[in-house]
Short mmCIF file of C-alpha atoms in Angstrom, two decimals:
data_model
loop_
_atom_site.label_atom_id
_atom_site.label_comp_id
_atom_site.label_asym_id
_atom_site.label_seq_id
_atom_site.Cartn_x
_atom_site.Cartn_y
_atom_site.Cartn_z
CA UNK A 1 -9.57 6.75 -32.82
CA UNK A 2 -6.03 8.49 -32.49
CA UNK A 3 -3.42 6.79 -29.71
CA UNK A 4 -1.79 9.82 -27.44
CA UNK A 5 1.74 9.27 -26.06
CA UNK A 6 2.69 10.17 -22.65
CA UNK A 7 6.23 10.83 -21.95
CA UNK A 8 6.38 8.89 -17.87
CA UNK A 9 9.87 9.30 -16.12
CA UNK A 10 9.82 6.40 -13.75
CA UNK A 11 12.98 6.82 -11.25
CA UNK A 12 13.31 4.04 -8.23
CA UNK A 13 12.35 0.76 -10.82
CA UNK A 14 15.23 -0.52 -10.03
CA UNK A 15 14.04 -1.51 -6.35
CA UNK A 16 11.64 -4.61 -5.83
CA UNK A 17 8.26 -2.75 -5.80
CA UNK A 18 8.92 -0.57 -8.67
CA UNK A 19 10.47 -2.91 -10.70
CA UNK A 20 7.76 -6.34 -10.24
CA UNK A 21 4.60 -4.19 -9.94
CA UNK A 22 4.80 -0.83 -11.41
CA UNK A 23 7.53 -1.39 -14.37
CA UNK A 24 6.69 -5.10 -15.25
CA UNK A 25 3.25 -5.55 -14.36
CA UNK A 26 1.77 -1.95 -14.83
CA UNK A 27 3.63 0.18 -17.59
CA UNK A 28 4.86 -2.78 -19.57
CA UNK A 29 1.63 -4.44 -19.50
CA UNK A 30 -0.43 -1.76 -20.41
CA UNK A 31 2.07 -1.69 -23.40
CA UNK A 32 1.39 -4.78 -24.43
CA UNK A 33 -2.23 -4.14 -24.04
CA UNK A 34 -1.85 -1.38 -26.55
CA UNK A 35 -1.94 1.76 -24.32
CA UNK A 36 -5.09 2.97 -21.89
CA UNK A 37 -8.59 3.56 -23.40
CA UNK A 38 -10.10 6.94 -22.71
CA UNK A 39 -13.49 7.59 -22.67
CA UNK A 40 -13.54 9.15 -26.11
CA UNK A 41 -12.11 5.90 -27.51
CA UNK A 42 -8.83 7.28 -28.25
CA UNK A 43 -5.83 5.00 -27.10
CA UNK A 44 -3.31 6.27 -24.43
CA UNK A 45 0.47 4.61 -24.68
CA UNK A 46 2.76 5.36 -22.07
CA UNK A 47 6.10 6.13 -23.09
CA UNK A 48 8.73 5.26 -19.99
CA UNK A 49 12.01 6.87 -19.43
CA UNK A 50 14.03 4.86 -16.89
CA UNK A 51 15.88 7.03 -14.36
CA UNK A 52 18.75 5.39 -11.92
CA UNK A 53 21.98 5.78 -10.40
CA UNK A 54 23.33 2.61 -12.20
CA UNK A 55 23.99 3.04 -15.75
CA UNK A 56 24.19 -0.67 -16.43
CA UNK A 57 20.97 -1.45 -14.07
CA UNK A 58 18.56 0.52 -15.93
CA UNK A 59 20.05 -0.33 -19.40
CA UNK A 60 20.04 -3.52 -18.57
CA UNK A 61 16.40 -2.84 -17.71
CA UNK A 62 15.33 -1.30 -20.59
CA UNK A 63 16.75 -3.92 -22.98
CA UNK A 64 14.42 -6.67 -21.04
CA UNK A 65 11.08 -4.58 -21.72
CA UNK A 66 11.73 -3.46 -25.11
CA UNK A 67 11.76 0.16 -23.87
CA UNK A 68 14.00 2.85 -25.83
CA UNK A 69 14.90 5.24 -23.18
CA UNK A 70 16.97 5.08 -19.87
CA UNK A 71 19.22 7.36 -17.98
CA UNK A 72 21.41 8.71 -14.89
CA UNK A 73 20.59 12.11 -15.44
CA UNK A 74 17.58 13.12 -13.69
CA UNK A 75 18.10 16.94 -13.75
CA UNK A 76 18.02 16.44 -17.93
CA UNK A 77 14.78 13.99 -17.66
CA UNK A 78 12.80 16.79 -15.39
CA UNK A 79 13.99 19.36 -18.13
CA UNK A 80 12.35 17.46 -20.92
CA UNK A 81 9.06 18.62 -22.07
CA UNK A 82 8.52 15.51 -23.86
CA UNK A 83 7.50 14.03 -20.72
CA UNK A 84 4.96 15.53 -18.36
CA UNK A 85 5.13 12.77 -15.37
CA UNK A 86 7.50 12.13 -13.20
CA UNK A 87 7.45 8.59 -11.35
CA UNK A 88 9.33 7.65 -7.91
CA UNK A 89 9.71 4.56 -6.13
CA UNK A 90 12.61 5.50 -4.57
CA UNK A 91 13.15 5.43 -0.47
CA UNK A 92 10.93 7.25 1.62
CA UNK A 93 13.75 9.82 2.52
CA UNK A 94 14.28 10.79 -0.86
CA UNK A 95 10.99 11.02 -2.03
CA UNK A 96 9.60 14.51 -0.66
CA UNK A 97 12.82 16.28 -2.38
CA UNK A 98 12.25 14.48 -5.74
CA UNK A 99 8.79 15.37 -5.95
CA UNK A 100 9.19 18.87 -4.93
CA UNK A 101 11.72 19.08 -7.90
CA UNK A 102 9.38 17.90 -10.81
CA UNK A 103 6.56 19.88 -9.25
CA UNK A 104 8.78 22.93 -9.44
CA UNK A 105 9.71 21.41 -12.68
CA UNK A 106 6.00 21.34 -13.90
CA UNK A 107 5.32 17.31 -14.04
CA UNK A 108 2.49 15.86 -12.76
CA UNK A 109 2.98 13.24 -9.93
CA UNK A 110 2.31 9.86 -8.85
CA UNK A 111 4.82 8.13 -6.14
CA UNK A 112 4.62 5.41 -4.17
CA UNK A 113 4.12 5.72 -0.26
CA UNK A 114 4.89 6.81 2.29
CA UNK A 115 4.84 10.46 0.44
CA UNK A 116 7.35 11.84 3.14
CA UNK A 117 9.24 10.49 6.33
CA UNK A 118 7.13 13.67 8.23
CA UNK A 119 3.87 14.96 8.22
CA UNK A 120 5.26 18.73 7.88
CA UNK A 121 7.31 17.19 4.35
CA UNK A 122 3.64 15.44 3.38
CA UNK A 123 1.60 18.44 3.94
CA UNK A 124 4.25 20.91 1.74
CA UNK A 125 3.70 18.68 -0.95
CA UNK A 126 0.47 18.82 -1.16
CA UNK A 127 -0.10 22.25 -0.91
CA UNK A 128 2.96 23.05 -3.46
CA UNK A 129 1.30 20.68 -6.28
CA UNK A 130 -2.55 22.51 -5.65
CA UNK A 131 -0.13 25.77 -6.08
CA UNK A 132 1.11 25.16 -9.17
CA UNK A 133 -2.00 23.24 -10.51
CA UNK A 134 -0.28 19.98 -11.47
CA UNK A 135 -2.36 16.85 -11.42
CA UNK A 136 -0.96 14.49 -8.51
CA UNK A 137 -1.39 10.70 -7.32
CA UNK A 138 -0.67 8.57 -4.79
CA UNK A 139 -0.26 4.81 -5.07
CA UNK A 140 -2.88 3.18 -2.86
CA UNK A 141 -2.80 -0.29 -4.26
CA UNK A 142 -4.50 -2.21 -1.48
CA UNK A 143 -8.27 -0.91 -2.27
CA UNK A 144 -7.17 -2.30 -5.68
CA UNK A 145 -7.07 -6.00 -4.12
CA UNK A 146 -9.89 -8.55 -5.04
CA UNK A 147 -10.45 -9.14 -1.59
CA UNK A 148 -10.78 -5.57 -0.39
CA UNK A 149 -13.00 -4.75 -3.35
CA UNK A 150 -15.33 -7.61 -2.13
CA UNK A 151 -14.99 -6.74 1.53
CA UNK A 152 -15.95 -3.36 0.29
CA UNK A 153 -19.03 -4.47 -1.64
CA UNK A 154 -20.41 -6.08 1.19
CA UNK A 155 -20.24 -3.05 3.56
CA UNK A 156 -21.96 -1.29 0.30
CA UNK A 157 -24.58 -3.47 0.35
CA UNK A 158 -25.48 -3.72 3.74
CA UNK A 159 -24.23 -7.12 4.47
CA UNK A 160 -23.08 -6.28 7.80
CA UNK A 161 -26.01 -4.45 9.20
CA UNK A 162 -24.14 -2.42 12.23
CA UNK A 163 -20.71 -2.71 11.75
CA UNK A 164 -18.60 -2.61 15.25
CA UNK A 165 -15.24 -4.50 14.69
CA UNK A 166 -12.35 -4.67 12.35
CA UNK A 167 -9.42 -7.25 12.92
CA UNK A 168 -6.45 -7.13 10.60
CA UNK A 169 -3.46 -9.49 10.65
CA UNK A 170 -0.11 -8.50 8.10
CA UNK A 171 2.89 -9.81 7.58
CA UNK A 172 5.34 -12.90 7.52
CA UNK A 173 8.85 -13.76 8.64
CA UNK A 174 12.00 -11.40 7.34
CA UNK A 175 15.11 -13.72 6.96
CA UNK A 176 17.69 -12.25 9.25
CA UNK A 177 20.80 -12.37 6.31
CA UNK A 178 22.88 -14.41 8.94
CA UNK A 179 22.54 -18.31 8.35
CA UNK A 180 21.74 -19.28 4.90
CA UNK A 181 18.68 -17.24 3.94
CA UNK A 182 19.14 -13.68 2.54
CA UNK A 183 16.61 -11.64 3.54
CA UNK A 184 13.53 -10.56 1.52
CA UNK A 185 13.33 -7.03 2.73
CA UNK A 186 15.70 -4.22 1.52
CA UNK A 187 18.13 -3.44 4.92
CA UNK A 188 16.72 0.11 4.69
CA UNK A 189 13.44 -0.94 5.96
CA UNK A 190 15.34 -1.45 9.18
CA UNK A 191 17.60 1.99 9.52
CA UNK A 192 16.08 4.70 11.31
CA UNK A 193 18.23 6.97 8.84
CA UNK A 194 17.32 5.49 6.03
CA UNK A 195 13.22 5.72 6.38
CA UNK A 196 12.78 2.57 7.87
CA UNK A 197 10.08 1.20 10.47
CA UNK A 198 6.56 -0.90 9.54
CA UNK A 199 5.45 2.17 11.22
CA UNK A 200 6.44 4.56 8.88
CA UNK A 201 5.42 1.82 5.97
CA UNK A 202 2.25 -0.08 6.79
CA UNK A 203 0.52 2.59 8.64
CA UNK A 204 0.05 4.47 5.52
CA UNK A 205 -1.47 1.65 3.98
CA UNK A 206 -4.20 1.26 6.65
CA UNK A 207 -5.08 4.79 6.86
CA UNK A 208 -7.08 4.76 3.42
CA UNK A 209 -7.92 0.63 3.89
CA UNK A 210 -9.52 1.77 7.21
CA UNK A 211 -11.14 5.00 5.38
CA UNK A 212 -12.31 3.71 2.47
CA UNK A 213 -13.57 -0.09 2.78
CA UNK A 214 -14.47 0.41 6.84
CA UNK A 215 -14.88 4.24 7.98
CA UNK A 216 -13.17 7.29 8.41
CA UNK A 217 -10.43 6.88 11.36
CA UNK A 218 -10.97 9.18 14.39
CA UNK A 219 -8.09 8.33 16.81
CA UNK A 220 -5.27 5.88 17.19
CA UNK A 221 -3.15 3.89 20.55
CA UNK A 222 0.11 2.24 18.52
CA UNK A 223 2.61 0.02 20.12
CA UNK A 224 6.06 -0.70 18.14
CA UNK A 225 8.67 -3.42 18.64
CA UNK A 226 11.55 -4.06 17.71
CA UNK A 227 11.93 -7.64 17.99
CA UNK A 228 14.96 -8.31 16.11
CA UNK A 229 17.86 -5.96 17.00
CA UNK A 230 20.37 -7.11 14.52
CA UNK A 231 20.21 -8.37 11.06
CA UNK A 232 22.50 -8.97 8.04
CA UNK A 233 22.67 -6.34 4.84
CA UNK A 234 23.24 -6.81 1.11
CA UNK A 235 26.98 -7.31 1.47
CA UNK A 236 26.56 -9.37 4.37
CA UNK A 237 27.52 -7.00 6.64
CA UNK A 238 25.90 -6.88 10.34
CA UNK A 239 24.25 -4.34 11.28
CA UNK A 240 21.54 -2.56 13.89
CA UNK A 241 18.34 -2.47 13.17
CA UNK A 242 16.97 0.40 15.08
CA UNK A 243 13.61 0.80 14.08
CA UNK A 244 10.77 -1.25 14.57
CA UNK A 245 9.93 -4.48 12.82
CA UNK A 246 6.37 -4.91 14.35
CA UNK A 247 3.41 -2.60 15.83
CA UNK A 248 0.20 -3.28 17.20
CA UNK A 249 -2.35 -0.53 16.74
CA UNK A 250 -5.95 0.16 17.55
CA UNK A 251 -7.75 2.63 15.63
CA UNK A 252 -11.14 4.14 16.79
CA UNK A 253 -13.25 4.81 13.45
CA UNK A 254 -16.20 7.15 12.73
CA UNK A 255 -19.47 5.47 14.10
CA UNK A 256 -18.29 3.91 17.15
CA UNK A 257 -16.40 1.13 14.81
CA UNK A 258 -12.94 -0.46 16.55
CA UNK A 259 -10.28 -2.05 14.50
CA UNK A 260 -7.38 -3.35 15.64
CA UNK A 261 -4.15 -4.52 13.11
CA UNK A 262 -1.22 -6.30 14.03
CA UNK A 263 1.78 -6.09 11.34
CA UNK A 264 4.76 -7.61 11.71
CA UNK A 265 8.36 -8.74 9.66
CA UNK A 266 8.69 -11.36 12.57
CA UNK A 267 5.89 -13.80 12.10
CA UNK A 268 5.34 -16.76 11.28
CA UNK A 269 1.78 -16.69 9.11
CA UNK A 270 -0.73 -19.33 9.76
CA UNK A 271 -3.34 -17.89 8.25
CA UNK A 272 -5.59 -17.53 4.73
CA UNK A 273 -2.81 -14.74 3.48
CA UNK A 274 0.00 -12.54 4.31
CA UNK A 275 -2.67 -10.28 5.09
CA UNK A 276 -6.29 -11.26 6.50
CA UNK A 277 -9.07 -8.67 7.39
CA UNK A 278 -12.10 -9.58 9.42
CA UNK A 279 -15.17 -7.33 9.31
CA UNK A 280 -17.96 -8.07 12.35
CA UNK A 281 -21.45 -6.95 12.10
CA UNK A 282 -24.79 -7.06 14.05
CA UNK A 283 -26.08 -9.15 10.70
CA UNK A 284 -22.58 -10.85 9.29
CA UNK A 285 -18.91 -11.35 9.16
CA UNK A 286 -16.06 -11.37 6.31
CA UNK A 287 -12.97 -12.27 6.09
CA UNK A 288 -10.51 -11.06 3.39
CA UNK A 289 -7.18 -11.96 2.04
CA UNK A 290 -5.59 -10.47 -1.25
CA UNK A 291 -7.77 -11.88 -3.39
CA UNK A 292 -10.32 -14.42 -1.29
CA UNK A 293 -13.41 -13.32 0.79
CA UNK A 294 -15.84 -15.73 2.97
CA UNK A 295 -18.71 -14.63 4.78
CA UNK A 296 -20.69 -15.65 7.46
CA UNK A 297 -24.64 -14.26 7.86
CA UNK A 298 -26.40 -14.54 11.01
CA UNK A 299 -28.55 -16.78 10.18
CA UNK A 300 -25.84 -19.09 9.36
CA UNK A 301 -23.70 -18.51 12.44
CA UNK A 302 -22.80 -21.46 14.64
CA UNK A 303 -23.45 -22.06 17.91
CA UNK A 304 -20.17 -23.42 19.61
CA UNK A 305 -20.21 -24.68 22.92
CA UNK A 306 -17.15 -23.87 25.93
CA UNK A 307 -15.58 -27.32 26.91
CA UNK A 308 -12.03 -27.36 27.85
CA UNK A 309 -12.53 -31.15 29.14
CA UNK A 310 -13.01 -32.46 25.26
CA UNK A 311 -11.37 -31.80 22.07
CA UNK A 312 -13.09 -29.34 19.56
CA UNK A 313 -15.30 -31.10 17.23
CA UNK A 314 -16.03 -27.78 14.90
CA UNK A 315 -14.41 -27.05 12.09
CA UNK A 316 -14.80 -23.21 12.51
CA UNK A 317 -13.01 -22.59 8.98
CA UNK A 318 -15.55 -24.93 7.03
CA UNK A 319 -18.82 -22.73 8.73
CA UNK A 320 -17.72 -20.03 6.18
CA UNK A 321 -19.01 -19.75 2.88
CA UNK A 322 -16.48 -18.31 -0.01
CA UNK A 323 -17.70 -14.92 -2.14
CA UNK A 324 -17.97 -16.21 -6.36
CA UNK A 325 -15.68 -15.21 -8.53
CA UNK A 326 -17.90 -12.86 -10.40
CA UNK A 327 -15.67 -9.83 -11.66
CA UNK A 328 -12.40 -10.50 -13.04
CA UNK A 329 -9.53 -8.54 -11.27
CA UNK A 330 -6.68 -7.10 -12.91
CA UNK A 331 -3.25 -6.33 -11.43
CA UNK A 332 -4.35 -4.02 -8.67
CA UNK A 333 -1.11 -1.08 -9.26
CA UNK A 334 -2.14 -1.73 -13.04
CA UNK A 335 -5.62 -0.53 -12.61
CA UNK A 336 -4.53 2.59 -10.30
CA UNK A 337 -2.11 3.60 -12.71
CA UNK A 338 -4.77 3.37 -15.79
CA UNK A 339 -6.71 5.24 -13.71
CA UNK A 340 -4.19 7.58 -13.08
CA UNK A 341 -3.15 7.82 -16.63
CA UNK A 342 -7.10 8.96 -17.70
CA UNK A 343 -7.16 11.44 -15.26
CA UNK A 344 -4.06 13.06 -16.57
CA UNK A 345 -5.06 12.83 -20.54
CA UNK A 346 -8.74 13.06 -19.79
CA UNK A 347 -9.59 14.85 -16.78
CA UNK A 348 -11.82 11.80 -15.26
CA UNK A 349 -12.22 11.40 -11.70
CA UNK A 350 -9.23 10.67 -9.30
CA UNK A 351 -8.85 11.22 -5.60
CA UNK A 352 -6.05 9.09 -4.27
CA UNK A 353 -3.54 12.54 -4.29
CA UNK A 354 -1.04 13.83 -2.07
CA UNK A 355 -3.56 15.26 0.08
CA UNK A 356 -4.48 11.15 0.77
CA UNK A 357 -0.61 10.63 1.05
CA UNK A 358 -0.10 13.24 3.40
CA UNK A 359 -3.24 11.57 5.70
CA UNK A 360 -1.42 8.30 5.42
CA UNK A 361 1.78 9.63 6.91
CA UNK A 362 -0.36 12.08 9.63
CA UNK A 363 -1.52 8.61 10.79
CA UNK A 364 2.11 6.95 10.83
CA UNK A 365 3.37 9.72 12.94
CA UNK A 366 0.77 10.22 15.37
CA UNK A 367 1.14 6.02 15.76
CA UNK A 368 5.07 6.49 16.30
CA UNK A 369 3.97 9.68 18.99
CA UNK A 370 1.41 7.28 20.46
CA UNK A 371 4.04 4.79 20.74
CA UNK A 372 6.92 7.22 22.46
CA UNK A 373 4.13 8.96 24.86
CA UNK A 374 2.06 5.45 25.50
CA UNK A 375 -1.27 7.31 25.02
CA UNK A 376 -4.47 7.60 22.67
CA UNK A 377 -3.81 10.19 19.96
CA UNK A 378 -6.52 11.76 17.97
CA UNK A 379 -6.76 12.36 14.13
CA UNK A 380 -7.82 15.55 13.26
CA UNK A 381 -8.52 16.99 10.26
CA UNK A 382 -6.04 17.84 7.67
CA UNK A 383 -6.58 21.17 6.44
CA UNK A 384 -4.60 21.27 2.72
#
């Protein structure tokens, strides 16, 4: 068995996401693991380069996890043919031009979402990596998550019997910056300028959750919000936040299915996780968190009774039965980028690309156009 290295140049770790999941828990830990196993048996290691604009962030960065190489230069890093893939976790303004330059500069890709901050930016993309035959990824890390996996095992398995309804609940409360509590959230997310909006972010993330664990979505009526107007940055400077913090959306999926999926930064969660899917079928229901699933089968359903005169004896949340702990899950953006990894060494199977980016952000704008027009949009097809 012979151990390959892969030269990775991973620009944007220096930002919460793609420091905690896809430097420390993904790259590093697969390190530690001693590289990716192909299907030949050989060994993959992944060899990082990290790429910033602070010099003494990323060194600082590199001496924590033991890695050798760090830089401000990115123009030298694309230039390197030491390293054939080019990582960004960047903002979502930045992130269409720095892919287009290590396509052009013949890396293979894999980038956090959204891919672009328009569907026009998306769509190039795509069509400019299929051009010059690079192999391309999308993180997707939500289909990755215990509980989605088991909500998705059930729908494989017929659990639900007719599926008709899908309710999703995300989010939690953003500190404002402005009385004690610094805010959790980056003050980009908030700046129209800057790429900001849950819009723009989350529904990116429930285009392939709704495709891929539900069915296909056909058409979507979006609502945004922006319910807090003015927030606190970094430096503790005020400013306006003029994009919106919440949205309320109803999708129409393939089959007659309807899902609906509030996400917000201004809630207060009272509920199994910061993000809670519910699944309704002629023959059962789910519910799924990030890593929990209960079920309910119709032959265990309750039969509650309407009395506004009394107070309610059922405990609705007991009448649901938890899924076993069968598999073991890893890290769900370490197993995407393993899988990632194979596919460029090996070739195997992979199809969260930029064509699957590009559908994500298609679905974000058409929610932001149903939003400004207050109408039902419809999805069509992309044709990449």
């Amino acid at each position: 068995m012979a151990t390959h290295r892969l030269g990775i140049i991973m620009h944007g770790v220096t930002g919460r996401m793609g420091l905690n999941q896809h430097l420390d828990r993904s790259i590093v830990a697969i390190r530690k693991a001693g590289g990716v196993a192909l299907p030949s048996g050989d060994r993959v290691m992944p060899d990082p380069i990290l790429v910033g604009r602070n010099a003494e962030r990323v060194a600082g960065l590199a001496k924590q996890y033991g890695i050798e190489r760090h830089t401000t230069d990115l123009d030298a890093a694309l230039k390197d043919p030491n390293d054939t893939v080019f990582f960004d976790a960047a903002t979502t303004q930045m992130r269409a031009d720095l892919v287009t330059r290590a396509i052009e500069a013949g890396k293979h890709i894999y980038c956090e979402k959204p891919v672009a901050d328009s569907l026009a930016k998306a769509v190039a993309l795509a069509k400019l990596a299929k051009a010059r035959g690079i192999r391309h990824g999308v993180v997707q890390d939500k289909l990755f998550l215990p509980g989605l996996r088991k909500m998705r095992m059930l729908r494989d398995s017929g659990f639900f019997g007719r599926l008709f309804a899908v309710r999703g609940e995300f989010g939690y409360w953003v500190f404002e910056g402005d009385w004690g509590q610094p805010a959790q959230r980056p003050s980009w997310n908030y700046k129209k300028a800057e790429g900001g909006g849950i819009i723009l972010d989350m529904l990116c993330h429930w285009r392939y959750v709704l495709d891929h664990v539900f069915a296909p979505v056909q058409a979507v009526s979006c609502l945004g919000a922006t319910h807090i107007p003015s927030r606190v940055d970094e430096n503790g400077k005020t400013y306006a936040a003029d994009v919106d913090d919440a949205a309320y959306a109803t999708f129409q999926l393939e089959g007659g299915v309807i899902a609906h999926i509030n996400c917000s930064w201004c809630v207060r969660v009272r509920r199994d996780d910061l993000v809670t899917f519910q699944a309704d079928g002629t023959h059962g229901s789910a519910v799924a968190g990030l890593t929990r699933c209960w079920t309910q089968h119709r032959v265990n359903t309750p039969r509650p009774v309407w009395n506004p005169d009394v107070p309610q004896t059922m405990k609705f949340l007991d009448q649901w039965e938890e899924l076993p702990e069968n598999i073991t899950y890893d890290n769900g953006f370490k197993i995407q980028w393993e899988d990632f990894i194979r596919h460029v060494v090996a070739g195997t199977p992979w199809k969260h690309d930029l064509v699957e980016g590009a559908k994500g952000v298609q679905l974000a704008e058409l929610g932001l156009k149903s939003w400004a027009e207050r109408r039902w949009m419809d999805v069509p097809k992309l044709d990449i």
